[in-house]
C-alpha cells in the first residue's frame, strides 16, 4: 500500500513538473486560433458551467415580462452586445467569428432557460473568454433589463428587433456609460459592405439608430468628418488653391496671396534680409 502511494505521489510530481516545464518553455499555444485539446475543452466547459450554476442558484428572478424592463434592455443590448452575440437579421461579425471560445448566438438561444445564470454571467463576466463583467458599470436593474430582453430575443424577427430598439432609451445604465464598446450596426447595418450605411443603419465609424456613436467615434467629432471642418495642408474649401493657407491661421495668411485692387505697394522681407516690393 505504501509503495502504491509513493508511486502515485512520484507520478504526480513528475507530471506536474512536465506541465510546468511545458508552460515555461512555451509549448502551450495560447493563440485564439488554436483550439484546446478535446479533453482540456471538456474540462474547462464543465468547470465554467458548474461555477455559474453554483453561484447563480439562489438569485431571485424578477418579472421578465415587464415591457418597460424589456424595452430598456433592448437599447443596452443593441449598443453593447450585438458585436459578439448578434441579433435577428444580423450576420456574423469580425468579433463573433474571431473570439475563442466563440460567443453564443443569443438571437437563437436566448437565456437558454436559465435567467439567473444569464444575470450572473452578464454581471460578473467569464475569465479568458472576452465576456466582460458589466456589473462594474451597470446596476442590477439594468442587467435584469438585458436578461428580460434576451429572453424574448429568439421570438423576434429583424423588424421587431429594430422597432423595439428604436423605442428604447438607447445605451443607458444610470451613469458610467462610454462609447468604446458600441458595436451597433458595425457592419453597415449588417449588410454586405464593411463600410456601408443604408436603411437607417450605422456605418462602422458612424451613428446608429439608437443615437449612440459608433465603436470608433470620438467623444465630440470624428476625424472622418466633424461639424466644424478646418483647412489643412490638403484641404480644398471654397475653390481655394490646393495649398492655400487658412485666412484665420496664426501666420496671418499666405505671403503670396493676392492684394486688393488699388492697394499700395507692399513689402516683405525674405530670409536673405532684403526687402522685396509687390505691386498691386
PDB file of C-alpha atoms in Angstrom:
ATOM      1  CA  UNK A   1       0.000   0.000   0.000  1.00  0.00           C
ATOM      2  CA  UNK A   2       2.784   2.388   0.964  1.00  0.00           C
ATOM      3  CA  UNK A   3       4.613   1.550  -2.248  1.00  0.00           C
ATOM      4  CA  UNK A   4       1.470   2.357  -4.267  1.00  0.00           C
ATOM      5  CA  UNK A   5       1.063   5.703  -2.533  1.00  0.00           C
ATOM      6  CA  UNK A   6       4.712   6.556  -3.121  1.00  0.00           C
ATOM      7  CA  UNK A   7       4.353   5.605  -6.781  1.00  0.00           C
ATOM      8  CA  UNK A   8       1.276   7.813  -7.193  1.00  0.00           C
ATOM      9  CA  UNK A   9       2.967  10.732  -5.449  1.00  0.00           C
ATOM     10  CA  UNK A  10       6.060  10.348  -7.618  1.00  0.00           C
ATOM     11  CA  UNK A  11       3.939  10.172 -10.761  1.00  0.00           C
ATOM     12  CA  UNK A  12       2.087  13.307  -9.676  1.00  0.00           C
ATOM     13  CA  UNK A  13       5.333  15.175  -9.093  1.00  0.00           C
ATOM     14  CA  UNK A  14       6.737  14.102 -12.467  1.00  0.00           C
ATOM     15  CA  UNK A  15       3.507  15.021 -14.243  1.00  0.00           C
ATOM     16  CA  UNK A  16       3.295  18.442 -12.565  1.00  0.00           C
ATOM     17  CA  UNK A  17       6.933  19.122 -13.380  1.00  0.00           C
ATOM     18  CA  UNK A  18       6.360  18.207 -17.018  1.00  0.00           C
ATOM     19  CA  UNK A  19       3.325  20.516 -17.260  1.00  0.00           C
ATOM     20  CA  UNK A  20       5.206  23.413 -15.663  1.00  0.00           C
ATOM     21  CA  UNK A  21       8.216  22.846 -17.905  1.00  0.00           C
ATOM     22  CA  UNK A  22       5.997  22.757 -20.991  1.00  0.00           C
ATOM     23  CA  UNK A  23       4.320  26.019 -19.991  1.00  0.00           C
ATOM     24  CA  UNK A  24       7.622  27.712 -19.172  1.00  0.00           C
ATOM     25  CA  UNK A  25       9.262  26.771 -22.460  1.00  0.00           C
ATOM     26  CA  UNK A  26       6.267  27.974 -24.496  1.00  0.00           C
ATOM     27  CA  UNK A  27       4.952  24.581 -25.557  1.00  0.00           C
ATOM     28  CA  UNK A  28       1.402  25.714 -24.734  1.00  0.00           C
ATOM     29  CA  UNK A  29      -0.089  27.704 -27.603  1.00  0.00           C
ATOM     30  CA  UNK A  30      -2.326  30.448 -26.191  1.00  0.00           C
ATOM     31  CA  UNK A  31      -3.403  31.709 -29.633  1.00  0.00           C
ATOM     32  CA  UNK A  32      -7.165  32.136 -30.006  1.00  0.00           C
ATOM     33  CA  UNK A  33      -6.969  30.456 -33.409  1.00  0.00           C
ATOM     34  CA  UNK A  34      -5.609  27.231 -31.864  1.00  0.00           C
ATOM     35  CA  UNK A  35      -8.452  25.306 -30.161  1.00  0.00           C
ATOM     36  CA  UNK A  36      -7.978  23.436 -26.902  1.00  0.00           C
ATOM     37  CA  UNK A  37      -7.425  19.710 -26.937  1.00  0.00           C
ATOM     38  CA  UNK A  38     -10.813  17.951 -26.578  1.00  0.00           C
ATOM     39  CA  UNK A  39     -10.037  16.810 -23.021  1.00  0.00           C
ATOM     40  CA  UNK A  40      -8.981  20.326 -21.993  1.00  0.00           C
ATOM     41  CA  UNK A  41     -12.052  21.838 -23.652  1.00  0.00           C
ATOM     42  CA  UNK A  42     -14.350  19.388 -21.881  1.00  0.00           C
ATOM     43  CA  UNK A  43     -12.741  20.130 -18.524  1.00  0.00           C
ATOM     44  CA  UNK A  44     -12.961  23.903 -18.944  1.00  0.00           C
ATOM     45  CA  UNK A  45     -16.579  23.685 -20.097  1.00  0.00           C
ATOM     46  CA  UNK A  46     -17.501  21.592 -17.079  1.00  0.00           C
ATOM     47  CA  UNK A  47     -15.666  23.954 -14.716  1.00  0.00           C
ATOM     48  CA  UNK A  48     -17.371  27.007 -16.244  1.00  0.00           C
ATOM     49  CA  UNK A  49     -20.890  25.539 -16.190  1.00  0.00           C
ATOM     50  CA  UNK A  50     -20.584  24.265 -12.626  1.00  0.00           C
ATOM     51  CA  UNK A  51     -19.120  27.558 -11.406  1.00  0.00           C
ATOM     52  CA  UNK A  52     -22.003  29.547 -12.884  1.00  0.00           C
ATOM     53  CA  UNK A  53     -24.633  27.079 -11.671  1.00  0.00           C
ATOM     54  CA  UNK A  54     -23.380  27.096  -8.078  1.00  0.00           C
ATOM     55  CA  UNK A  55     -23.091  30.885  -7.887  1.00  0.00           C
ATOM     56  CA  UNK A  56     -26.422  31.701  -9.551  1.00  0.00           C
ATOM     57  CA  UNK A  57     -28.684  29.127  -7.910  1.00  0.00           C
ATOM     58  CA  UNK A  58     -30.001  31.499  -5.199  1.00  0.00           C
ATOM     59  CA  UNK A  59     -30.568  34.552  -7.406  1.00  0.00           C
ATOM     60  CA  UNK A  60     -34.201  35.688  -7.378  1.00  0.00           C
ATOM     61  CA  UNK A  61     -35.585  36.366 -10.856  1.00  0.00           C
ATOM     62  CA  UNK A  62     -37.938  39.362 -11.250  1.00  0.00           C
ATOM     63  CA  UNK A  63     -40.860  39.559 -13.675  1.00  0.00           C
ATOM     64  CA  UNK A  64     -39.167  39.252 -17.051  1.00  0.00           C
ATOM     65  CA  UNK A  65     -42.414  40.028 -18.903  1.00  0.00           C
ATOM     66  CA  UNK A  66     -42.296  43.671 -17.769  1.00  0.00           C
ATOM     67  CA  UNK A  67     -42.415  45.628 -21.038  1.00  0.00           C
ATOM     68  CA  UNK A  68     -40.522  48.621 -19.627  1.00  0.00           C
ATOM     69  CA  UNK A  69     -37.749  46.277 -18.485  1.00  0.00           C
ATOM     70  CA  UNK A  70     -37.590  44.591 -21.890  1.00  0.00           C
ATOM     71  CA  UNK A  71     -37.535  47.932 -23.699  1.00  0.00           C
ATOM     72  CA  UNK A  72     -34.687  49.256 -21.542  1.00  0.00           C
ATOM     73  CA  UNK A  73     -32.730  46.056 -22.138  1.00  0.00           C
ATOM     74  CA  UNK A  74     -33.168  46.393 -25.906  1.00  0.00           C
ATOM     75  CA  UNK A  75     -31.216  49.648 -26.077  1.00  0.00           C
ATOM     76  CA  UNK A  76     -28.357  48.354 -23.952  1.00  0.00           C
ATOM     77  CA  UNK A  77     -28.159  45.035 -25.796  1.00  0.00           C
ATOM     78  CA  UNK A  78     -28.066  46.802 -29.171  1.00  0.00           C
ATOM     79  CA  UNK A  79     -25.271  49.085 -28.002  1.00  0.00           C
ATOM     80  CA  UNK A  80     -23.185  46.604 -26.031  1.00  0.00           C
ATOM     81  CA  UNK A  81     -23.761  43.033 -27.181  1.00  0.00           C
ATOM     82  CA  UNK A  82     -24.600  42.509 -30.851  1.00  0.00           C
ATOM     83  CA  UNK A  83     -20.976  42.639 -31.999  1.00  0.00           C
ATOM     84  CA  UNK A  84     -20.402  39.308 -30.249  1.00  0.00           C
ATOM     85  CA  UNK A  85     -23.837  37.798 -29.621  1.00  0.00           C
ATOM     86  CA  UNK A  86     -25.608  39.026 -32.789  1.00  0.00           C
ATOM     87  CA  UNK A  87     -29.325  39.796 -33.230  1.00  0.00           C
ATOM     88  CA  UNK A  88     -32.202  38.837 -35.561  1.00  0.00           C
ATOM     89  CA  UNK A  89     -31.126  39.544 -39.123  1.00  0.00           C
ATOM     90  CA  UNK A  90     -27.518  40.223 -38.083  1.00  0.00           C
ATOM     91  CA  UNK A  91     -24.843  38.156 -39.794  1.00  0.00           C
ATOM     92  CA  UNK A  92     -21.634  37.066 -38.099  1.00  0.00           C
ATOM     93  CA  UNK A  93     -19.266  39.908 -37.288  1.00  0.00           C
ATOM     94  CA  UNK A  94     -15.487  40.147 -37.055  1.00  0.00           C
ATOM     95  CA  UNK A  95     -15.696  39.698 -33.290  1.00  0.00           C
ATOM     96  CA  UNK A  96     -18.134  36.797 -33.271  1.00  0.00           C
ATOM     97  CA  UNK A  97     -16.000  34.891 -35.770  1.00  0.00           C
ATOM     98  CA  UNK A  98     -12.653  35.668 -34.151  1.00  0.00           C
ATOM     99  CA  UNK A  99     -13.223  35.107 -30.438  1.00  0.00           C
ATOM    100  CA  UNK A 100     -12.386  31.789 -28.804  1.00  0.00           C
ATOM    101  CA  UNK A 101     -14.346  30.268 -27.276  1.00  0.00           C
ATOM    102  CA  UNK A 102     -16.966  31.507 -29.716  1.00  0.00           C
ATOM    103  CA  UNK A 103     -19.674  33.643 -28.068  1.00  0.00           C
ATOM    104  CA  UNK A 104     -23.151  32.065 -28.245  1.00  0.00           C
ATOM    105  CA  UNK A 105     -25.673  33.464 -30.727  1.00  0.00           C
ATOM    106  CA  UNK A 106     -28.258  34.787 -28.254  1.00  0.00           C
ATOM    107  CA  UNK A 107     -30.683  35.539 -31.083  1.00  0.00           C
ATOM    108  CA  UNK A 108     -31.142  31.771 -31.288  1.00  0.00           C
ATOM    109  CA  UNK A 109     -30.808  30.517 -27.704  1.00  0.00           C
ATOM    110  CA  UNK A 110     -31.890  33.484 -25.570  1.00  0.00           C
ATOM    111  CA  UNK A 111     -31.213  32.847 -21.878  1.00  0.00           C
ATOM    112  CA  UNK A 112     -31.283  29.094 -22.540  1.00  0.00           C
ATOM    113  CA  UNK A 113     -33.924  28.510 -19.876  1.00  0.00           C
ATOM    114  CA  UNK A 114     -31.782  29.852 -17.049  1.00  0.00           C
ATOM    115  CA  UNK A 115     -32.274  33.616 -16.493  1.00  0.00           C
ATOM    116  CA  UNK A 116     -30.462  33.617 -13.145  1.00  0.00           C
ATOM    117  CA  UNK A 117     -27.343  32.173 -14.808  1.00  0.00           C
ATOM    118  CA  UNK A 118     -27.625  34.760 -17.607  1.00  0.00           C
ATOM    119  CA  UNK A 119     -27.820  37.513 -14.996  1.00  0.00           C
ATOM    120  CA  UNK A 120     -24.728  36.194 -13.193  1.00  0.00           C
ATOM    121  CA  UNK A 121     -22.709  35.942 -16.421  1.00  0.00           C
ATOM    122  CA  UNK A 122     -23.633  39.465 -17.564  1.00  0.00           C
ATOM    123  CA  UNK A 123     -22.812  40.893 -14.152  1.00  0.00           C
ATOM    124  CA  UNK A 124     -19.566  39.027 -13.420  1.00  0.00           C
ATOM    125  CA  UNK A 125     -18.290  38.031 -16.869  1.00  0.00           C
ATOM    126  CA  UNK A 126     -16.197  34.937 -17.586  1.00  0.00           C
ATOM    127  CA  UNK A 127     -12.412  34.828 -17.394  1.00  0.00           C
ATOM    128  CA  UNK A 128     -10.360  34.318 -20.567  1.00  0.00           C
ATOM    129  CA  UNK A 129     -13.414  34.355 -22.863  1.00  0.00           C
ATOM    130  CA  UNK A 130     -13.837  38.013 -23.788  1.00  0.00           C
ATOM    131  CA  UNK A 131     -17.069  38.243 -21.766  1.00  0.00           C
ATOM    132  CA  UNK A 132     -16.822  41.454 -19.662  1.00  0.00           C
ATOM    133  CA  UNK A 133     -18.106  41.912 -16.118  1.00  0.00           C
ATOM    134  CA  UNK A 134     -20.754  44.532 -16.939  1.00  0.00           C
ATOM    135  CA  UNK A 135     -21.678  44.739 -13.268  1.00  0.00           C
ATOM    136  CA  UNK A 136     -18.735  47.071 -12.755  1.00  0.00           C
ATOM    137  CA  UNK A 137     -20.635  49.819 -14.563  1.00  0.00           C
ATOM    138  CA  UNK A 138     -24.281  48.642 -14.536  1.00  0.00           C
ATOM    139  CA  UNK A 139     -26.769  48.406 -11.702  1.00  0.00           C
ATOM    140  CA  UNK A 140     -28.697  45.165 -11.248  1.00  0.00           C
ATOM    141  CA  UNK A 141     -31.953  46.608 -12.608  1.00  0.00           C
ATOM    142  CA  UNK A 142     -30.292  47.396 -15.938  1.00  0.00           C
ATOM    143  CA  UNK A 143     -28.755  43.932 -16.100  1.00  0.00           C
ATOM    144  CA  UNK A 144     -32.176  42.401 -15.484  1.00  0.00           C
ATOM    145  CA  UNK A 145     -33.457  44.522 -18.371  1.00  0.00           C
ATOM    146  CA  UNK A 146     -30.906  42.882 -20.629  1.00  0.00           C
ATOM    147  CA  UNK A 147     -31.871  39.435 -19.332  1.00  0.00           C
ATOM    148  CA  UNK A 148     -35.562  40.171 -19.964  1.00  0.00           C
ATOM    149  CA  UNK A 149     -34.792  41.334 -23.483  1.00  0.00           C
ATOM    150  CA  UNK A 150     -32.518  38.391 -24.275  1.00  0.00           C
ATOM    151  CA  UNK A 151     -35.273  36.053 -23.048  1.00  0.00           C
ATOM    152  CA  UNK A 152     -37.536  37.486 -25.779  1.00  0.00           C
ATOM    153  CA  UNK A 153     -34.852  37.681 -28.462  1.00  0.00           C
ATOM    154  CA  UNK A 154     -35.393  34.284 -30.155  1.00  0.00           C
ATOM    155  CA  UNK A 155     -39.076  35.155 -30.737  1.00  0.00           C
ATOM    156  CA  UNK A 156     -38.278  38.320 -32.744  1.00  0.00           C
ATOM    157  CA  UNK A 157     -37.602  38.924 -36.394  1.00  0.00           C
ATOM    158  CA  UNK A 158     -35.349  41.711 -37.659  1.00  0.00           C
ATOM    159  CA  UNK A 159     -38.157  44.292 -37.950  1.00  0.00           C
ATOM    160  CA  UNK A 160     -39.450  43.598 -34.464  1.00  0.00           C
ATOM    161  CA  UNK A 161     -35.937  43.845 -33.099  1.00  0.00           C
ATOM    162  CA  UNK A 162     -35.268  47.199 -34.749  1.00  0.00           C
ATOM    163  CA  UNK A 163     -38.650  48.583 -33.663  1.00  0.00           C
ATOM    164  CA  UNK A 164     -38.025  47.638 -30.043  1.00  0.00           C
ATOM    165  CA  UNK A 165     -34.539  49.148 -30.107  1.00  0.00           C
ATOM    166  CA  UNK A 166     -35.914  52.357 -31.638  1.00  0.00           C
ATOM    167  CA  UNK A 167     -38.499  52.615 -28.833  1.00  0.00           C
ATOM    168  CA  UNK A 168     -35.863  52.175 -26.133  1.00  0.00           C
ATOM    169  CA  UNK A 169     -33.773  54.826 -24.431  1.00  0.00           C
ATOM    170  CA  UNK A 170     -30.623  53.580 -26.148  1.00  0.00           C
ATOM    171  CA  UNK A 171     -27.451  52.960 -24.190  1.00  0.00           C
ATOM    172  CA  UNK A 172     -28.268  53.797 -20.582  1.00  0.00           C
ATOM    173  CA  UNK A 173     -27.482  52.280 -17.242  1.00  0.00           C
ATOM    174  CA  UNK A 174     -27.526  55.055 -14.692  1.00  0.00           C
ATOM    175  CA  UNK A 175     -24.118  56.614 -15.291  1.00  0.00           C
ATOM    176  CA  UNK A 176     -20.682  55.431 -16.351  1.00  0.00           C
ATOM    177  CA  UNK A 177     -21.704  54.730 -19.943  1.00  0.00           C
ATOM    178  CA  UNK A 178     -18.986  55.075 -22.576  1.00  0.00           C
ATOM    179  CA  UNK A 179     -18.933  54.761 -26.345  1.00  0.00           C
ATOM    180  CA  UNK A 180     -15.940  52.426 -26.604  1.00  0.00           C
ATOM    181  CA  UNK A 181     -17.878  49.185 -26.672  1.00  0.00           C
ATOM    182  CA  UNK A 182     -20.664  50.228 -29.034  1.00  0.00           C
ATOM    183  CA  UNK A 183     -20.979  47.642 -31.823  1.00  0.00           C
ATOM    184  CA  UNK A 184     -24.363  48.806 -33.005  1.00  0.00           C
ATOM    185  CA  UNK A 185     -24.750  48.022 -36.713  1.00  0.00           C
ATOM    186  CA  UNK A 186     -20.990  47.949 -37.046  1.00  0.00           C
ATOM    187  CA  UNK A 187     -21.069  46.157 -40.398  1.00  0.00           C
ATOM    188  CA  UNK A 188     -23.102  48.610 -42.452  1.00  0.00           C
ATOM    189  CA  UNK A 189     -26.494  47.752 -40.970  1.00  0.00           C
ATOM    190  CA  UNK A 190     -25.300  44.154 -41.175  1.00  0.00           C
ATOM    191  CA  UNK A 191     -25.493  44.084 -44.934  1.00  0.00           C
ATOM    192  CA  UNK A 192     -22.699  43.278 -47.377  1.00  0.00           C
ATOM    193  CA  UNK A 193     -20.124  46.057 -47.482  1.00  0.00           C
ATOM    194  CA  UNK A 194     -17.969  46.679 -44.428  1.00  0.00           C
ATOM    195  CA  UNK A 195     -18.398  50.454 -44.584  1.00  0.00           C
ATOM    196  CA  UNK A 196     -21.909  50.596 -45.954  1.00  0.00           C
ATOM    197  CA  UNK A 197     -24.571  52.764 -44.321  1.00  0.00           C
ATOM    198  CA  UNK A 198     -28.044  52.177 -45.654  1.00  0.00           C
ATOM    199  CA  UNK A 199     -31.554  51.812 -44.413  1.00  0.00           C
ATOM    200  CA  UNK A 200     -31.047  53.820 -41.230  1.00  0.00           C
ATOM    201  CA  UNK A 201     -28.233  51.597 -40.048  1.00  0.00           C
ATOM    202  CA  UNK A 202     -24.834  52.608 -38.850  1.00  0.00           C
ATOM    203  CA  UNK A 203     -21.536  52.784 -40.618  1.00  0.00           C
ATOM    204  CA  UNK A 204     -18.581  51.245 -38.776  1.00  0.00           C
ATOM    205  CA  UNK A 205     -17.484  54.797 -37.933  1.00  0.00           C
ATOM    206  CA  UNK A 206     -20.911  56.427 -37.842  1.00  0.00           C
ATOM    207  CA  UNK A 207     -24.024  56.750 -35.733  1.00  0.00           C
ATOM    208  CA  UNK A 208     -26.712  54.118 -35.278  1.00  0.00           C
ATOM    209  CA  UNK A 209     -30.481  54.111 -34.930  1.00  0.00           C
ATOM    210  CA  UNK A 210     -30.355  54.370 -31.176  1.00  0.00           C
ATOM    211  CA  UNK A 211     -28.410  57.609 -31.350  1.00  0.00           C
ATOM    212  CA  UNK A 212     -25.199  56.143 -29.992  1.00  0.00           C
ATOM    213  CA  UNK A 213     -21.882  56.884 -31.675  1.00  0.00           C
ATOM    214  CA  UNK A 214     -20.041  54.062 -33.410  1.00  0.00           C
ATOM    215  CA  UNK A 215     -17.345  51.885 -31.923  1.00  0.00           C
ATOM    216  CA  UNK A 216     -14.503  54.122 -33.050  1.00  0.00           C
ATOM    217  CA  UNK A 217     -16.213  57.506 -32.663  1.00  0.00           C
ATOM    218  CA  UNK A 218     -14.535  60.227 -30.665  1.00  0.00           C
ATOM    219  CA  UNK A 219     -16.487  61.957 -27.915  1.00  0.00           C
ATOM    220  CA  UNK A 220     -17.172  65.055 -29.979  1.00  0.00           C
ATOM    221  CA  UNK A 221     -16.178  64.888 -33.666  1.00  0.00           C
ATOM    222  CA  UNK A 222     -14.527  62.191 -35.660  1.00  0.00           C
ATOM    223  CA  UNK A 223     -11.533  62.595 -37.926  1.00  0.00           C
ATOM    224  CA  UNK A 224     -13.766  61.399 -40.745  1.00  0.00           C
ATOM    225  CA  UNK A 225     -15.979  64.463 -40.642  1.00  0.00           C
ATOM    226  CA  UNK A 226     -16.685  66.767 -37.714  1.00  0.00           C
ATOM    227  CA  UNK A 227     -19.205  69.597 -37.642  1.00  0.00           C
ATOM    228  CA  UNK A 228     -16.569  72.313 -37.952  1.00  0.00           C
ATOM    229  CA  UNK A 229     -14.020  71.298 -40.595  1.00  0.00           C
ATOM    230  CA  UNK A 230     -10.737  73.186 -40.691  1.00  0.00           C
ATOM    231  CA  UNK A 231      -8.478  73.947 -43.629  1.00  0.00           C
ATOM    232  CA  UNK A 232      -5.304  71.948 -43.705  1.00  0.00           C
ATOM    233  CA  UNK A 233      -2.382  71.234 -45.973  1.00  0.00           C
ATOM    234  CA  UNK A 234      -4.570  69.268 -48.365  1.00  0.00           C
ATOM    235  CA  UNK A 235      -7.906  70.995 -47.809  1.00  0.00           C
ATOM    236  CA  UNK A 236      -9.930  72.193 -50.799  1.00  0.00           C
ATOM    237  CA  UNK A 237     -12.505  74.637 -49.489  1.00  0.00           C
ATOM    238  CA  UNK A 238     -14.466  77.263 -51.441  1.00  0.00           C
ATOM    239  CA  UNK A 239     -12.340  76.816 -54.546  1.00  0.00           C
ATOM    240  CA  UNK A 240      -9.085  77.762 -52.797  1.00  0.00           C
ATOM    241  CA  UNK A 241      -5.739  76.649 -54.170  1.00  0.00           C
ATOM    242  CA  UNK A 242      -4.715  73.132 -53.124  1.00  0.00           C
ATOM    243  CA  UNK A 243      -2.018  74.529 -50.847  1.00  0.00           C
ATOM    244  CA  UNK A 244      -3.791  77.701 -49.730  1.00  0.00           C
ATOM    245  CA  UNK A 245      -3.482  78.590 -46.054  1.00  0.00           C
ATOM    246  CA  UNK A 246      -6.374  79.354 -43.739  1.00  0.00           C
ATOM    247  CA  UNK A 247      -7.045  83.098 -43.569  1.00  0.00           C
ATOM    248  CA  UNK A 248      -7.533  82.768 -39.837  1.00  0.00           C
ATOM    249  CA  UNK A 249      -4.308  80.873 -39.295  1.00  0.00           C
ATOM    250  CA  UNK A 250      -1.712  82.083 -36.884  1.00  0.00           C
ATOM    251  CA  UNK A 251       0.727  83.230 -39.567  1.00  0.00           C
ATOM    252  CA  UNK A 252      -1.733  85.827 -40.889  1.00  0.00           C
ATOM    253  CA  UNK A 253      -2.219  84.216 -44.300  1.00  0.00           C
ATOM    254  CA  UNK A 254      -0.095  83.250 -47.287  1.00  0.00           C
ATOM    255  CA  UNK A 255       2.564  85.878 -48.140  1.00  0.00           C
ATOM    256  CA  UNK A 256       1.850  85.302 -51.846  1.00  0.00           C
ATOM    257  CA  UNK A 257      -1.914  85.938 -51.595  1.00  0.00           C
ATOM    258  CA  UNK A 258      -3.458  88.495 -53.988  1.00  0.00           C
ATOM    259  CA  UNK A 259      -3.795  92.056 -52.722  1.00  0.00           C
ATOM    260  CA  UNK A 260      -6.972  94.061 -53.070  1.00  0.00           C
ATOM    261  CA  UNK A 261      -7.264  96.333 -56.169  1.00  0.00           C
ATOM    262  CA  UNK A 262      -5.618  99.783 -55.892  1.00  0.00           C
ATOM    263  CA  UNK A 263      -3.717  98.758 -52.816  1.00  0.00           C
ATOM    264  CA  UNK A 264      -0.406 100.420 -52.101  1.00  0.00           C
ATOM    265  CA  UNK A 265       2.807  98.537 -52.835  1.00  0.00           C
ATOM    266  CA  UNK A 266       3.627  96.138 -50.092  1.00  0.00           C
ATOM    267  CA  UNK A 267       6.990  94.971 -48.955  1.00  0.00           C
ATOM    268  CA  UNK A 268       8.109  91.885 -47.190  1.00  0.00           C
ATOM    269  CA  UNK A 269      11.438  90.553 -46.069  1.00  0.00           C
ATOM    270  CA  UNK A 270      12.849  87.239 -47.243  1.00  0.00           C
ATOM    271  CA  UNK A 271      15.326  85.130 -45.339  1.00  0.00           C
ATOM    272  CA  UNK A 272      18.215  86.940 -47.139  1.00  0.00           C
ATOM    273  CA  UNK A 273      17.389  90.140 -45.254  1.00  0.00           C
ATOM    274  CA  UNK A 274      16.395  92.077 -48.412  1.00  0.00           C
ATOM    275  CA  UNK A 275      13.054  93.758 -48.852  1.00  0.00           C
ATOM    276  CA  UNK A 276      11.030  92.942 -51.966  1.00  0.00           C
ATOM    277  CA  UNK A 277       8.211  95.047 -53.325  1.00  0.00           C
ATOM    278  CA  UNK A 278       4.966  93.642 -54.693  1.00  0.00           C
ATOM    279  CA  UNK A 279       2.891  95.939 -56.892  1.00  0.00           C
ATOM    280  CA  UNK A 280      -0.866  95.641 -56.748  1.00  0.00           C
TER     281      UNK A 280
END
